[in-house]
mmCIF file of C-alpha atoms in Angstrom:
data_model
loop_
_atom_site.group_PDB
_atom_site.id
_atom_site.type_symbol
_atom_site.label_atom_id
_atom_site.label_comp_id
_atom_site.label_asym_id
_atom_site.label_seq_id
_atom_site.Cartn_x
_atom_site.Cartn_y
_atom_site.Cartn_z
ATOM 1 C CA MET E 1 100.354 77.260 116.800
ATOM 2 C CA PRO E 2 98.008 79.399 114.375
ATOM 3 C CA GLN E 3 98.688 79.614 110.808
ATOM 4 C CA SER E 4 100.572 82.648 109.904
ATOM 5 C CA LYS E 5 98.408 85.443 107.964
ATOM 6 C CA LYS E 6 99.432 85.618 104.622
ATOM 7 C CA ILE E 7 99.786 89.526 102.950
ATOM 8 C CA GLY E 8 99.628 89.927 99.516
ATOM 9 C CA PHE E 9 101.372 92.824 97.870
ATOM 10 C CA VAL E 10 100.573 94.122 94.809
ATOM 11 C CA PHE E 11 103.688 95.534 92.849
ATOM 12 C CA ILE E 12 103.438 97.146 89.237
ATOM 13 C CA ASN E 13 106.614 98.969 87.007
ATOM 14 C CA ARG E 14 107.882 101.552 88.974
ATOM 15 C CA PHE E 15 106.375 100.815 92.053
ATOM 16 C CA ALA E 16 107.708 102.586 95.161
ATOM 17 C CA ASP E 17 110.901 101.773 96.746
ATOM 18 C CA TRP E 18 109.995 102.958 100.426
ATOM 19 C CA GLU E 19 106.463 102.411 100.364
ATOM 20 C CA TYR E 20 106.091 98.537 101.347
ATOM 21 C CA GLY E 21 109.057 97.839 103.845
ATOM 22 C CA LEU E 22 108.398 99.103 106.891
ATOM 23 C CA LEU E 23 104.717 96.775 106.548
ATOM 24 C CA ALA E 24 106.595 93.976 105.200
ATOM 25 C CA ALA E 25 109.723 93.817 107.401
ATOM 26 C CA SER E 26 107.210 94.616 110.076
ATOM 27 C CA ALA E 27 104.466 91.744 109.854
ATOM 28 C CA VAL E 28 107.180 88.958 108.775
ATOM 29 C CA GLU E 29 109.557 89.644 111.590
ATOM 30 C CA TRP E 30 107.267 90.833 114.369
ATOM 31 C CA PHE E 31 104.096 89.767 113.737
ATOM 32 C CA GLY E 32 104.811 86.099 112.225
ATOM 33 C CA ALA E 33 102.743 86.881 109.228
ATOM 34 C CA GLU E 34 103.902 85.731 105.128
ATOM 35 C CA ALA E 35 104.619 88.389 102.769
ATOM 36 C CA ILE E 36 103.725 87.548 99.061
ATOM 37 C CA SER E 37 104.888 89.789 95.806
ATOM 38 C CA LEU E 38 102.220 89.897 93.112
ATOM 39 C CA THR E 39 102.280 91.219 90.037
ATOM 40 C CA PRO E 40 100.017 91.333 86.867
ATOM 41 C CA GLU E 41 100.076 88.017 84.802
ATOM 42 C CA GLY E 42 103.033 86.992 87.405
ATOM 43 C CA GLN E 43 105.566 89.250 85.292
ATOM 44 C CA PRO E 44 108.859 90.691 86.784
ATOM 45 C CA VAL E 45 108.503 94.374 87.671
ATOM 46 C CA THR E 46 110.751 97.173 87.903
ATOM 47 C CA SER E 47 110.739 99.474 90.916
ATOM 48 C CA THR E 48 111.069 103.330 90.591
ATOM 49 C CA SER E 49 115.401 102.949 91.851
ATOM 50 C CA GLY E 50 115.493 100.544 88.814
ATOM 51 C CA PHE E 51 115.530 97.323 91.229
ATOM 52 C CA GLN E 52 113.882 94.300 89.726
ATOM 53 C CA LEU E 53 111.045 91.926 91.713
ATOM 54 C CA THR E 54 110.486 88.510 90.600
ATOM 55 C CA PRO E 55 106.860 87.718 92.009
ATOM 56 C CA GLN E 56 105.898 84.772 93.466
ATOM 57 C CA ARG E 57 102.385 84.996 92.173
ATOM 58 C CA SER E 58 99.938 87.063 89.488
ATOM 59 C CA ILE E 59 97.170 89.018 91.599
ATOM 60 C CA ASP E 60 94.567 86.898 89.286
ATOM 61 C CA SER E 61 91.820 86.273 92.226
ATOM 62 C CA THR E 62 91.510 82.536 92.017
ATOM 63 C CA GLU E 63 95.289 82.135 92.820
ATOM 64 C CA ASN E 64 95.021 84.381 95.795
ATOM 65 C CA ALA E 65 91.951 82.431 97.674
ATOM 66 C CA ASP E 66 94.279 81.913 101.089
ATOM 67 C CA LEU E 67 95.071 85.771 101.195
ATOM 68 C CA ASP E 68 94.237 87.214 104.151
ATOM 69 C CA ALA E 69 95.072 90.742 103.418
ATOM 70 C CA VAL E 70 96.291 92.423 100.518
ATOM 71 C CA ALA E 71 98.450 95.815 99.899
ATOM 72 C CA VAL E 72 98.651 97.509 96.833
ATOM 73 C CA ILE E 73 101.749 99.854 96.226
ATOM 74 C CA GLY E 74 102.159 103.066 94.591
ATOM 75 C CA SER E 75 103.305 103.490 91.160
ATOM 76 C CA ASP E 76 103.117 106.617 88.985
ATOM 77 C CA VAL E 77 101.524 103.767 86.407
ATOM 78 C CA TRP E 78 98.361 103.642 88.449
ATOM 79 C CA ALA E 79 97.232 107.054 87.582
ATOM 80 C CA SER E 80 98.179 105.924 83.835
ATOM 81 C CA ASP E 81 95.475 104.264 81.203
ATOM 82 C CA GLY E 82 97.715 101.463 81.242
ATOM 83 C CA ALA E 83 96.981 100.889 84.792
ATOM 84 C CA PRO E 84 96.273 96.922 85.639
ATOM 85 C CA ASP E 85 92.739 96.047 86.992
ATOM 86 C CA VAL E 86 93.145 94.779 90.340
ATOM 87 C CA SER E 87 89.617 95.168 91.287
ATOM 88 C CA GLY E 88 89.195 91.415 91.541
ATOM 89 C CA LEU E 89 91.722 90.988 93.611
ATOM 90 C CA VAL E 90 91.094 93.924 96.059
ATOM 91 C CA ASN E 91 86.953 92.820 96.419
ATOM 92 C CA ALA E 92 87.677 89.218 96.785
ATOM 93 C CA VAL E 93 90.119 89.778 99.861
ATOM 94 C CA ALA E 94 87.782 92.579 101.114
ATOM 95 C CA ALA E 95 84.652 90.368 100.633
ATOM 96 C CA ARG E 96 85.944 88.014 102.823
ATOM 97 C CA GLY E 97 86.579 90.596 105.995
ATOM 98 C CA GLY E 98 90.219 90.338 104.772
ATOM 99 C CA VAL E 99 92.571 94.054 105.122
ATOM 100 C CA VAL E 100 92.577 95.654 102.052
ATOM 101 C CA GLY E 101 95.509 98.862 101.789
ATOM 102 C CA GLY E 102 96.621 101.281 99.155
ATOM 103 C CA ILE E 103 99.321 103.682 99.617
ATOM 104 C CA CYS E 104 100.020 106.973 97.589
ATOM 105 C CA ALA E 105 98.707 106.154 93.862
ATOM 106 C CA GLY E 106 97.766 102.588 94.976
ATOM 107 C CA THR E 107 94.728 104.326 96.607
ATOM 108 C CA LEU E 108 93.493 104.910 93.003
ATOM 109 C CA ALA E 109 93.143 100.839 92.660
ATOM 110 C CA LEU E 110 91.158 100.997 96.003
ATOM 111 C CA ALA E 111 88.492 104.141 94.848
ATOM 112 C CA ARG E 112 88.024 102.363 91.410
ATOM 113 C CA ALA E 113 87.084 99.178 92.787
ATOM 114 C CA GLY E 114 84.358 100.996 94.814
ATOM 115 C CA LEU E 115 86.092 100.243 98.326
ATOM 116 C CA PHE E 116 86.017 103.677 99.452
ATOM 117 C CA LYS E 117 82.116 103.873 98.834
ATOM 118 C CA ASP E 118 81.473 104.283 102.668
ATOM 119 C CA LYS E 119 85.046 104.677 104.043
ATOM 120 C CA ALA E 120 87.049 107.056 105.247
ATOM 121 C CA HIS E 121 89.776 107.260 103.692
ATOM 122 C CA THR E 122 92.990 109.612 102.370
ATOM 123 C CA SER E 123 95.426 109.639 99.063
ATOM 124 C CA ASN E 124 98.147 112.059 98.307
ATOM 125 C CA GLY E 125 96.128 114.834 99.024
ATOM 126 C CA GLN E 126 92.087 115.642 97.873
ATOM 127 C CA ASP E 127 92.807 117.334 94.425
ATOM 128 C CA TRP E 128 95.493 115.175 93.617
ATOM 129 C CA ILE E 129 92.705 111.830 93.721
ATOM 130 C CA LEU E 130 89.996 114.163 92.598
ATOM 131 C CA LYS E 131 92.348 115.036 89.340
ATOM 132 C CA HIS E 132 92.608 111.216 88.195
ATOM 133 C CA LEU E 133 89.013 110.125 89.314
ATOM 134 C CA PRO E 134 87.257 112.950 89.736
ATOM 135 C CA THR E 135 83.806 111.322 90.334
ATOM 136 C CA TYR E 136 85.233 107.928 92.161
ATOM 137 C CA VAL E 137 82.413 106.868 94.929
ATOM 138 C CA GLY E 138 83.056 107.966 98.114
ATOM 139 C CA ALA E 139 85.005 111.133 97.482
ATOM 140 C CA GLU E 140 83.277 112.606 100.492
ATOM 141 C CA HIS E 141 84.558 110.518 102.835
ATOM 142 C CA TYR E 142 88.041 111.764 102.256
ATOM 143 C CA ASN E 143 90.252 112.758 105.460
ATOM 144 C CA ASP E 144 92.675 115.185 104.249
ATOM 145 C CA VAL E 145 95.325 114.074 106.944
ATOM 146 C CA PRO E 146 99.183 113.580 106.308
ATOM 147 C CA HIS E 147 98.927 110.181 107.812
ATOM 148 C CA ALA E 148 97.669 106.575 107.130
ATOM 149 C CA VAL E 149 93.563 106.605 107.550
ATOM 150 C CA ALA E 150 92.065 102.902 108.909
ATOM 151 C CA ASP E 151 88.317 102.623 108.265
ATOM 152 C CA GLY E 152 87.323 98.906 109.438
ATOM 153 C CA ALA E 153 89.668 96.511 107.075
ATOM 154 C CA ILE E 154 90.303 99.254 104.416
ATOM 155 C CA VAL E 155 93.734 101.040 104.873
ATOM 156 C CA SER E 156 95.537 104.081 102.937
ATOM 157 C CA ALA E 157 98.167 106.569 102.960
ATOM 158 C CA PRO E 158 99.668 109.449 101.407
ATOM 159 C CA GLY E 159 103.198 107.743 99.407
ATOM 160 C CA SER E 160 105.061 110.159 102.419
ATOM 161 C CA ALA E 161 103.100 107.800 105.048
ATOM 162 C CA PRO E 162 104.973 104.473 105.090
ATOM 163 C CA GLY E 163 105.055 104.074 108.610
ATOM 164 C CA THR E 164 101.737 105.032 109.661
ATOM 165 C CA PHE E 165 100.569 102.618 106.875
ATOM 166 C CA ALA E 166 102.662 99.734 108.635
ATOM 167 C CA LYS E 167 101.322 100.291 111.747
ATOM 168 C CA GLU E 168 97.728 100.383 110.692
ATOM 169 C CA PHE E 169 97.848 98.116 108.777
ATOM 170 C CA ILE E 170 98.963 95.682 110.870
ATOM 171 C CA GLY E 171 96.926 96.729 113.446
ATOM 172 C CA ALA E 172 93.795 95.812 111.114
ATOM 173 C CA LEU E 173 95.046 92.812 110.449
ATOM 174 C CA TYR E 174 96.527 92.107 114.411
ATOM 175 C CA PRO E 175 93.588 94.074 116.132
ATOM 176 C CA ASP E 176 94.612 91.842 119.622
ATOM 177 C CA LYS E 177 98.102 92.833 119.158
ATOM 178 C CA GLN E 178 97.801 96.733 120.377
ATOM 179 C CA SER E 179 100.842 96.715 122.640
ATOM 180 C CA GLU E 180 102.843 95.462 120.115
ATOM 181 C CA LEU E 181 101.462 98.379 117.811
ATOM 182 C CA THR E 182 102.328 100.384 120.385
ATOM 183 C CA GLU E 183 105.845 99.865 120.699
ATOM 184 C CA MET E 184 106.072 99.602 117.019
ATOM 185 C CA ARG E 185 105.042 103.059 116.746
ATOM 186 C CA ALA E 186 107.161 104.461 119.413
ATOM 187 C CA LEU E 187 110.028 103.007 117.724
ATOM 188 C CA PHE E 188 109.508 104.405 114.045
ATOM 189 C CA ALA E 189 108.661 107.699 116.674
ATOM 190 C CA ARG E 190 112.156 107.683 117.853
ATOM 191 C CA GLU E 191 113.824 108.801 114.500
ATOM 192 C CA TYR E 192 111.166 111.556 114.775
ATOM 193 C CA GLY E 193 111.844 112.927 118.185
ATOM 194 C CA ALA E 194 115.860 113.103 118.068
ATOM 195 C CA SER E 195 116.119 114.673 115.027
ATOM 196 C CA SER E 196 116.532 118.592 114.548
#
């Protein structure tokens, strides 16, 4: 049996509770991945709703050389001067061909790391990302869409799109699982198709 793929989830204080659940649970339950929680210096963090998370590891790239992918989860702290630097981690994963994703303000961490240089990407709106990073490299590749965007192994999404973020991230990590991904998308879509 092939070794399960390892996905690191980067959480910082005030992380958005609704942005990682579909990805983490789907990847583990349906695709056999291993989810690993990461925080700055390996310290506990608190979510937007007040839940406390004790991580398994820090964001140090040397501690995470076994990761196949990393997902940076949103928090309003990413838009502040106190945002941690995860460039070492995300660039190390990208350099070895791993999947790197960011959702909501987590996209700012990818932009700061230069990962949007030649990649189609999205965020919480073009005006929003330019307000926080007016000169980031790759701004001309921005896609103003309400769903996740995957360009090779780089995945980005607005905070309102955890479903497509999960689908595109898993699709980049498991490109040979398209039939399962189609089923996953159909399952998520049922909620909206049946609502008034």
